[in-house]
Structure formats: C-alpha cells, structure tokens
PDB file of C-alpha atoms in Angstrom:
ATOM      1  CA  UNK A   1      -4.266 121.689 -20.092  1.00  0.00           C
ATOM      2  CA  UNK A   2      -4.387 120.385 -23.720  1.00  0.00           C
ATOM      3  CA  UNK A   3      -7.852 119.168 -23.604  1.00  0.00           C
ATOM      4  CA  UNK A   4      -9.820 121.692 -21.079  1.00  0.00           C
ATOM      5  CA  UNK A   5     -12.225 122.597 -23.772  1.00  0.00           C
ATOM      6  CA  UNK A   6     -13.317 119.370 -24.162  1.00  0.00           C
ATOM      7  CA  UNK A   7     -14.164 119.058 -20.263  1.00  0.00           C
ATOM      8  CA  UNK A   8     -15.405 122.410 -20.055  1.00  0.00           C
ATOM      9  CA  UNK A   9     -17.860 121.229 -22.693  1.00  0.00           C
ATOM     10  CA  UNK A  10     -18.345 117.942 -21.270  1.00  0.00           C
ATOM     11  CA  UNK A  11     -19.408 119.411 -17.816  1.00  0.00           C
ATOM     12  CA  UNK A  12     -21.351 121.870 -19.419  1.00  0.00           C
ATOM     13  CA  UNK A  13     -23.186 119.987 -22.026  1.00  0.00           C
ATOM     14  CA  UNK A  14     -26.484 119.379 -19.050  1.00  0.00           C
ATOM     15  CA  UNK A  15     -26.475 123.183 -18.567  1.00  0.00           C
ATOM     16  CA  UNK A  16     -27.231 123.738 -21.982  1.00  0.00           C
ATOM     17  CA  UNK A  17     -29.760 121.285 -22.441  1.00  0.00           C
ATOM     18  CA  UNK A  18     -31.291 122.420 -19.759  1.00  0.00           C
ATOM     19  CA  UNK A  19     -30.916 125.949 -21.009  1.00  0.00           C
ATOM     20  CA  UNK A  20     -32.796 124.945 -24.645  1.00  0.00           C
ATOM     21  CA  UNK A  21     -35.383 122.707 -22.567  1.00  0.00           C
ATOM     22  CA  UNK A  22     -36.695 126.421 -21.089  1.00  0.00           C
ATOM     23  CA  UNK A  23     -36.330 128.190 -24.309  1.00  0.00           C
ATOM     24  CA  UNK A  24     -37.612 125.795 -26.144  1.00  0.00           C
ATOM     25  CA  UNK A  25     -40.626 125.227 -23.365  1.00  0.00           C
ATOM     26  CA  UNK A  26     -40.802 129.117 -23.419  1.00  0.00           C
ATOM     27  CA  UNK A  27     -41.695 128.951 -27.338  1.00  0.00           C
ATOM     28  CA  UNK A  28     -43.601 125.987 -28.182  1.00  0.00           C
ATOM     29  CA  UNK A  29     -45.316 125.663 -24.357  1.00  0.00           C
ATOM     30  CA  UNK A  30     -45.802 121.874 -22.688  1.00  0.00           C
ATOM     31  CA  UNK A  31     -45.375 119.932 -25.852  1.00  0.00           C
ATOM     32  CA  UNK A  32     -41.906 119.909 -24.507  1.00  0.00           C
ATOM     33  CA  UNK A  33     -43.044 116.997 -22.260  1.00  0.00           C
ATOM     34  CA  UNK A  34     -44.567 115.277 -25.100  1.00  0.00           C
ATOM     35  CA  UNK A  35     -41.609 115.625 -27.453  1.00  0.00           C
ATOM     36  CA  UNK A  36     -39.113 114.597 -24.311  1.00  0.00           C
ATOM     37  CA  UNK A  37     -41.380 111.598 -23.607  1.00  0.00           C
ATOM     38  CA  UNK A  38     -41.606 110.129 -27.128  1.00  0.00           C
ATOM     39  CA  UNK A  39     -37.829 110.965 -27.974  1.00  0.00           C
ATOM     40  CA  UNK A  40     -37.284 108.804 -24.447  1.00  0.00           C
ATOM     41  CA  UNK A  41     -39.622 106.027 -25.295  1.00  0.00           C
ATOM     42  CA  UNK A  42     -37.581 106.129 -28.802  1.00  0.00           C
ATOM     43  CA  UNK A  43     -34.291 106.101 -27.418  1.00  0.00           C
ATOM     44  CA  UNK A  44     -34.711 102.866 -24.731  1.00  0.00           C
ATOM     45  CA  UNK A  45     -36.896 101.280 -28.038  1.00  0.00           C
ATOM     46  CA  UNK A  46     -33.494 101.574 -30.048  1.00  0.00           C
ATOM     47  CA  UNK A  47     -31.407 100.563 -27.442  1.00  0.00           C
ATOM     48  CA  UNK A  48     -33.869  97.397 -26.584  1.00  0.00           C
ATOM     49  CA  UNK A  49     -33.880  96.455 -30.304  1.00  0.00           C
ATOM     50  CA  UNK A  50     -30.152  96.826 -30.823  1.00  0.00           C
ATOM     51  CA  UNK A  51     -29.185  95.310 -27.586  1.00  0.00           C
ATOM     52  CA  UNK A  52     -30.719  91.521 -29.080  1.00  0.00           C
ATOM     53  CA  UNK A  53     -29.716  92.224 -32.990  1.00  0.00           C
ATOM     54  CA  UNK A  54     -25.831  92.910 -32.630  1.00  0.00           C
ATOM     55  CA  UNK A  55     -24.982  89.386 -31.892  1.00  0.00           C
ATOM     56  CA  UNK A  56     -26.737  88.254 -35.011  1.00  0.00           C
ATOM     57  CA  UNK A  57     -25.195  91.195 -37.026  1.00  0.00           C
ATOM     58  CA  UNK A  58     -21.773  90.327 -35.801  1.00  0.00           C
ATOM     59  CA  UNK A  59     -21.940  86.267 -36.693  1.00  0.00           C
ATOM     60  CA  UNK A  60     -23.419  87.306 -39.867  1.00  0.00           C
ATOM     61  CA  UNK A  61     -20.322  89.366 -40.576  1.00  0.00           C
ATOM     62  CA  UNK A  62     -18.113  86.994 -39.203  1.00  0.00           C
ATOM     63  CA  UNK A  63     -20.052  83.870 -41.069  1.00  0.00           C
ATOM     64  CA  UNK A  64     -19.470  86.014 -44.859  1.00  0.00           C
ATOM     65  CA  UNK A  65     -15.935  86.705 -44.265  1.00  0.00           C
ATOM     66  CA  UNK A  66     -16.707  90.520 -43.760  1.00  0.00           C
ATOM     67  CA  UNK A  67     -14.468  92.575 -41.683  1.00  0.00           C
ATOM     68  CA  UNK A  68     -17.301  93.076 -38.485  1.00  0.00           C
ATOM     69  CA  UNK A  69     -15.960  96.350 -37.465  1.00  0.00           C
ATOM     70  CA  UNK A  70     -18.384  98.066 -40.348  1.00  0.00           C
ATOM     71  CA  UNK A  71     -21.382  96.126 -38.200  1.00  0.00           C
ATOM     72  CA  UNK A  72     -19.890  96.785 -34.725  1.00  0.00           C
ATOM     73  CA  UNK A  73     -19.842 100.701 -35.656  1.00  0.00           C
ATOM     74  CA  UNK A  74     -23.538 100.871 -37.084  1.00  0.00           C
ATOM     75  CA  UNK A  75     -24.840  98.879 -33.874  1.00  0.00           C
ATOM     76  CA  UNK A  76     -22.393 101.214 -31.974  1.00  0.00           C
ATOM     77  CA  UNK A  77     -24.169 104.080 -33.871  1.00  0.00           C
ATOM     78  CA  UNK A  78     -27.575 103.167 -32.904  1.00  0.00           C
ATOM     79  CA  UNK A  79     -26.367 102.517 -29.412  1.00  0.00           C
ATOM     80  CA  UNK A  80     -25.306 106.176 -28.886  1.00  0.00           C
ATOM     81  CA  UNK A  81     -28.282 107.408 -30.636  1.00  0.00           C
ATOM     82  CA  UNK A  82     -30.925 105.365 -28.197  1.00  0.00           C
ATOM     83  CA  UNK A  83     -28.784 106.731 -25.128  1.00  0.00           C
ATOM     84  CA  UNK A  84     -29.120 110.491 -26.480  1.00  0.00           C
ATOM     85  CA  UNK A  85     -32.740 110.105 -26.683  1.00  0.00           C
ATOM     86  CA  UNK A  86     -33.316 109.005 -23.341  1.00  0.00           C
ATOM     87  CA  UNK A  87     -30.954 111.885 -22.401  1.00  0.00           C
ATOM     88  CA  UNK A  88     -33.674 114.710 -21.687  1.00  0.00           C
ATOM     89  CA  UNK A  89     -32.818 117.728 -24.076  1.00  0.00           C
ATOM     90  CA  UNK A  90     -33.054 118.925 -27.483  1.00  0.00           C
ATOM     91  CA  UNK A  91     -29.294 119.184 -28.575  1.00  0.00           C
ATOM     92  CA  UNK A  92     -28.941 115.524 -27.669  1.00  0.00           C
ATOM     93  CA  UNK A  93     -31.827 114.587 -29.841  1.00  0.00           C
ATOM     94  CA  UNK A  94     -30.329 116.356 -32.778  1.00  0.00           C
ATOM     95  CA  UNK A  95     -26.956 114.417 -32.351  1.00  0.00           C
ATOM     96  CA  UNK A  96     -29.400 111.444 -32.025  1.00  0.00           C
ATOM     97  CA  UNK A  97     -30.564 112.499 -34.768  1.00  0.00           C
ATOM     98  CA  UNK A  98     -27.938 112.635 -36.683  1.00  0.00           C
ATOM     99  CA  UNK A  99     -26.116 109.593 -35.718  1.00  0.00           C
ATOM    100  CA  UNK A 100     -29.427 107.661 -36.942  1.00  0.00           C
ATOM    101  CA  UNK A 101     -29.517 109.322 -40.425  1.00  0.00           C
ATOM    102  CA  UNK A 102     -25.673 108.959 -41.346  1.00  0.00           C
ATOM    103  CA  UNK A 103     -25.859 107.388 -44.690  1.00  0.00           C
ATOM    104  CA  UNK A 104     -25.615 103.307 -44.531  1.00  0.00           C
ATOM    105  CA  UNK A 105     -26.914 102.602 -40.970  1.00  0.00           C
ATOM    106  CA  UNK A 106     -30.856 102.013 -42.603  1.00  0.00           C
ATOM    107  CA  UNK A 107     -29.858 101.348 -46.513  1.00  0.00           C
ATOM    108  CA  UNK A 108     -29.679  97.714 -46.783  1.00  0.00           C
ATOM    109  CA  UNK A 109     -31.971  96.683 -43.491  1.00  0.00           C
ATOM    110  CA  UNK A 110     -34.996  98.277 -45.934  1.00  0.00           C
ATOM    111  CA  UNK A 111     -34.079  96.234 -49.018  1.00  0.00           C
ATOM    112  CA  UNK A 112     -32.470  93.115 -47.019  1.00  0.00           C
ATOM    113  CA  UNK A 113     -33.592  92.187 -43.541  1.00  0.00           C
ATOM    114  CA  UNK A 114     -30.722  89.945 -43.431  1.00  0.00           C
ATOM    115  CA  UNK A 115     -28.039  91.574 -44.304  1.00  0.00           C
ATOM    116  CA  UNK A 116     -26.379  93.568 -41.716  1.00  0.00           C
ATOM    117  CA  UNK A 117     -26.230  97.632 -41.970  1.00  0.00           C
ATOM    118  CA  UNK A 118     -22.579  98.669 -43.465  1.00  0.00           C
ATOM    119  CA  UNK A 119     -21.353  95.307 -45.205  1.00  0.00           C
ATOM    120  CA  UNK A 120     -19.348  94.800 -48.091  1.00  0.00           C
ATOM    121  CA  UNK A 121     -21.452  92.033 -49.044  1.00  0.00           C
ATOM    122  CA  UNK A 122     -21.910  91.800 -52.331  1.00  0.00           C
ATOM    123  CA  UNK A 123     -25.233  90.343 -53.269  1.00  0.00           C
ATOM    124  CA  UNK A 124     -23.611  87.597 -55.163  1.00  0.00           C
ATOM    125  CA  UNK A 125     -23.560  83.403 -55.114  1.00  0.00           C
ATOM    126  CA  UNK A 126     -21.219  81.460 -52.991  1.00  0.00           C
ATOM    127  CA  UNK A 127     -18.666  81.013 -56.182  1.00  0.00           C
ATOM    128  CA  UNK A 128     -18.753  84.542 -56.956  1.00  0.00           C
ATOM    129  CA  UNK A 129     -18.142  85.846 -54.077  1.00  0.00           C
ATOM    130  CA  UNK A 130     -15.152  83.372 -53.215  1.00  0.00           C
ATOM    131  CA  UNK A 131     -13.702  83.121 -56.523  1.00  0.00           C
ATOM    132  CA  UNK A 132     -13.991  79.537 -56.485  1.00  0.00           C
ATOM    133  CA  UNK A 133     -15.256  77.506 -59.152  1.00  0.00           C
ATOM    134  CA  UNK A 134     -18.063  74.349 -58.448  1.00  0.00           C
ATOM    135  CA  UNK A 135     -16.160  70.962 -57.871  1.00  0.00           C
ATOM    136  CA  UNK A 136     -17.926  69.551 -60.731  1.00  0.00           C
ATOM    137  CA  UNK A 137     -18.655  71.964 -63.464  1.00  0.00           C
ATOM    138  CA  UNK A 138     -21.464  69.219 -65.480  1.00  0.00           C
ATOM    139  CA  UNK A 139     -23.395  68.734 -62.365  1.00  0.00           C
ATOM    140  CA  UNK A 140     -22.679  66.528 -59.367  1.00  0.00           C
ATOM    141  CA  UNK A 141     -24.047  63.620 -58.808  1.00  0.00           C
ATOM    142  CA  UNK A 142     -24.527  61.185 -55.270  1.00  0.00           C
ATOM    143  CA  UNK A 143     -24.383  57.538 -55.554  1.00  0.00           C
ATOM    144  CA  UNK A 144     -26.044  56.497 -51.962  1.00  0.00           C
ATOM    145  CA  UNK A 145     -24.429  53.239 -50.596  1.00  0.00           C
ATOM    146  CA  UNK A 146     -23.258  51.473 -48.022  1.00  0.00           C
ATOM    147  CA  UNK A 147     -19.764  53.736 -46.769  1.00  0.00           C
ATOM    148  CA  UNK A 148     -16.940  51.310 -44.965  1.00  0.00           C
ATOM    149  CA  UNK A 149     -13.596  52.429 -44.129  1.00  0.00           C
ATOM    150  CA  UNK A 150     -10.325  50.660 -44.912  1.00  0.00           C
ATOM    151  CA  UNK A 151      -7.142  51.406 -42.748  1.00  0.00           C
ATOM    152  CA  UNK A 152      -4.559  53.032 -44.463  1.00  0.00           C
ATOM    153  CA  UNK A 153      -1.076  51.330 -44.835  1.00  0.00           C
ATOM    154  CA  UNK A 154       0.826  54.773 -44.444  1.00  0.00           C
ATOM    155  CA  UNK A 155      -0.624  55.767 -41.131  1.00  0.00           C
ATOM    156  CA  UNK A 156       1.190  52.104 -39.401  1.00  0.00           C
TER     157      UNK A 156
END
C-alpha cells in the first residue's frame, strides 16, 4: 500500500475541518457562520465567473499563438479555489487561499483586462511579435476598382 497516506488523508481531510470548525467556533464564537457564509458565497462567485471566462481565455491563447496550457492551469487554479470555498472549513479556505494568491493568476488581469492570466504575451505589435516584416515597408497603398478574374492557362 504505496499510497495509504494519501487516502488516509483524503478520508480524513472532513474530520479535520470539522475538528478546526469547533475550535475555531470555540475561540472566535458565531462569526464562524459569517466567515463560512461569505467564504461560500466567494467560492460559487469564483466558480460562476470562471465558468463563462475560460472559453474566452483559451481562444485568446489559442488566437496569439500561446501555448493555452499556462491559461487552462490559472482557470484550473481558480476552479479549485471557488470549490474549496464552498467546502465548509477553515483549512480548505487557506488552500483556497493560497491557490488564489500564487503569483501570476491576478498580475496581468489588473493591468490588462484582455490579456489572459499566465501568458507569454509579450505586449508587442503584430511584426514584433512574429518576426515578420510589413509587406510594404513605404506604406501601402489600395487602388479601388473594378476586380475580374481571368482563367489561368496552367490549371487546363
């Protein structure tokens, strides 16, 4: 039994939020309710939120050439935080806690709402990005006109 410590802790992970729900209840009194309630209201907030912005986060990702696994984590992140809030208990709000505040999941949603958390997006033009130089360096022109096609003799 390689991995009985994880199951041990698995199963016993409700006993011990229950366990620092009543010492925690026993110290601070019935703002435990309050705190529980809020962290809840939190948590299905986040999840609510996260559940419509992924899709956009992904295609953004997708759209810039950006590997989307960097996006699919930090939406994953926020996902697991939102479910450990609704989760009643204080250790799970820490975790929840912690998940949220990891460095990169908030950075660039504060300075640029449309730019997904945990790119590799540099803030740069089109041509810098791509490393490809503008068609016509001297500045393009269009002629508007009348546009008629002519068969090609090749393609008989």
């Amino acid at each position: 039994m390689r991995f009985g410590w994880v199951v041990l802790l698995m199963l016993s992970f409700p006993v011990l939020e229950a366990v620092g729900i009543f010492w925690v209840a026993d110290k601070i009194g019935a703002w435990v309710l309050l705190w529980l309630l809020l962290a809840a209201i939190a948590g299905v907030s986040l999840i609510r939120f996260e559940r419509v912005a992924w899709g956009a986060r992904m295609a953004f990702s997708m759209q810039s050439g950006v590997n989307p696994m960097s996006s699919l984590f930090a939406s994953g992140r926020i996902l697991l935080a939102g479910g450990l809030l609704v989760f009643p208990g204080f250790i799970s709000d820490v975790i929840a806690l912690v998940l949220l505040l990891i460095p990169g999941t908030w950075d660039k949603r504060k300075t640029d709402p449309l730019h997904p958390a945990n790119d590799d997006v540099p803030s740069a033009t089109w041509e810098e990005h791509t490393n490809v130089a503008p068609s016509c360096p001297s500045g393009c022109k269009t002629i508007d006109g009348e546009f008629k096609r002519e068969p090609d003799d090749l393609q008989r």
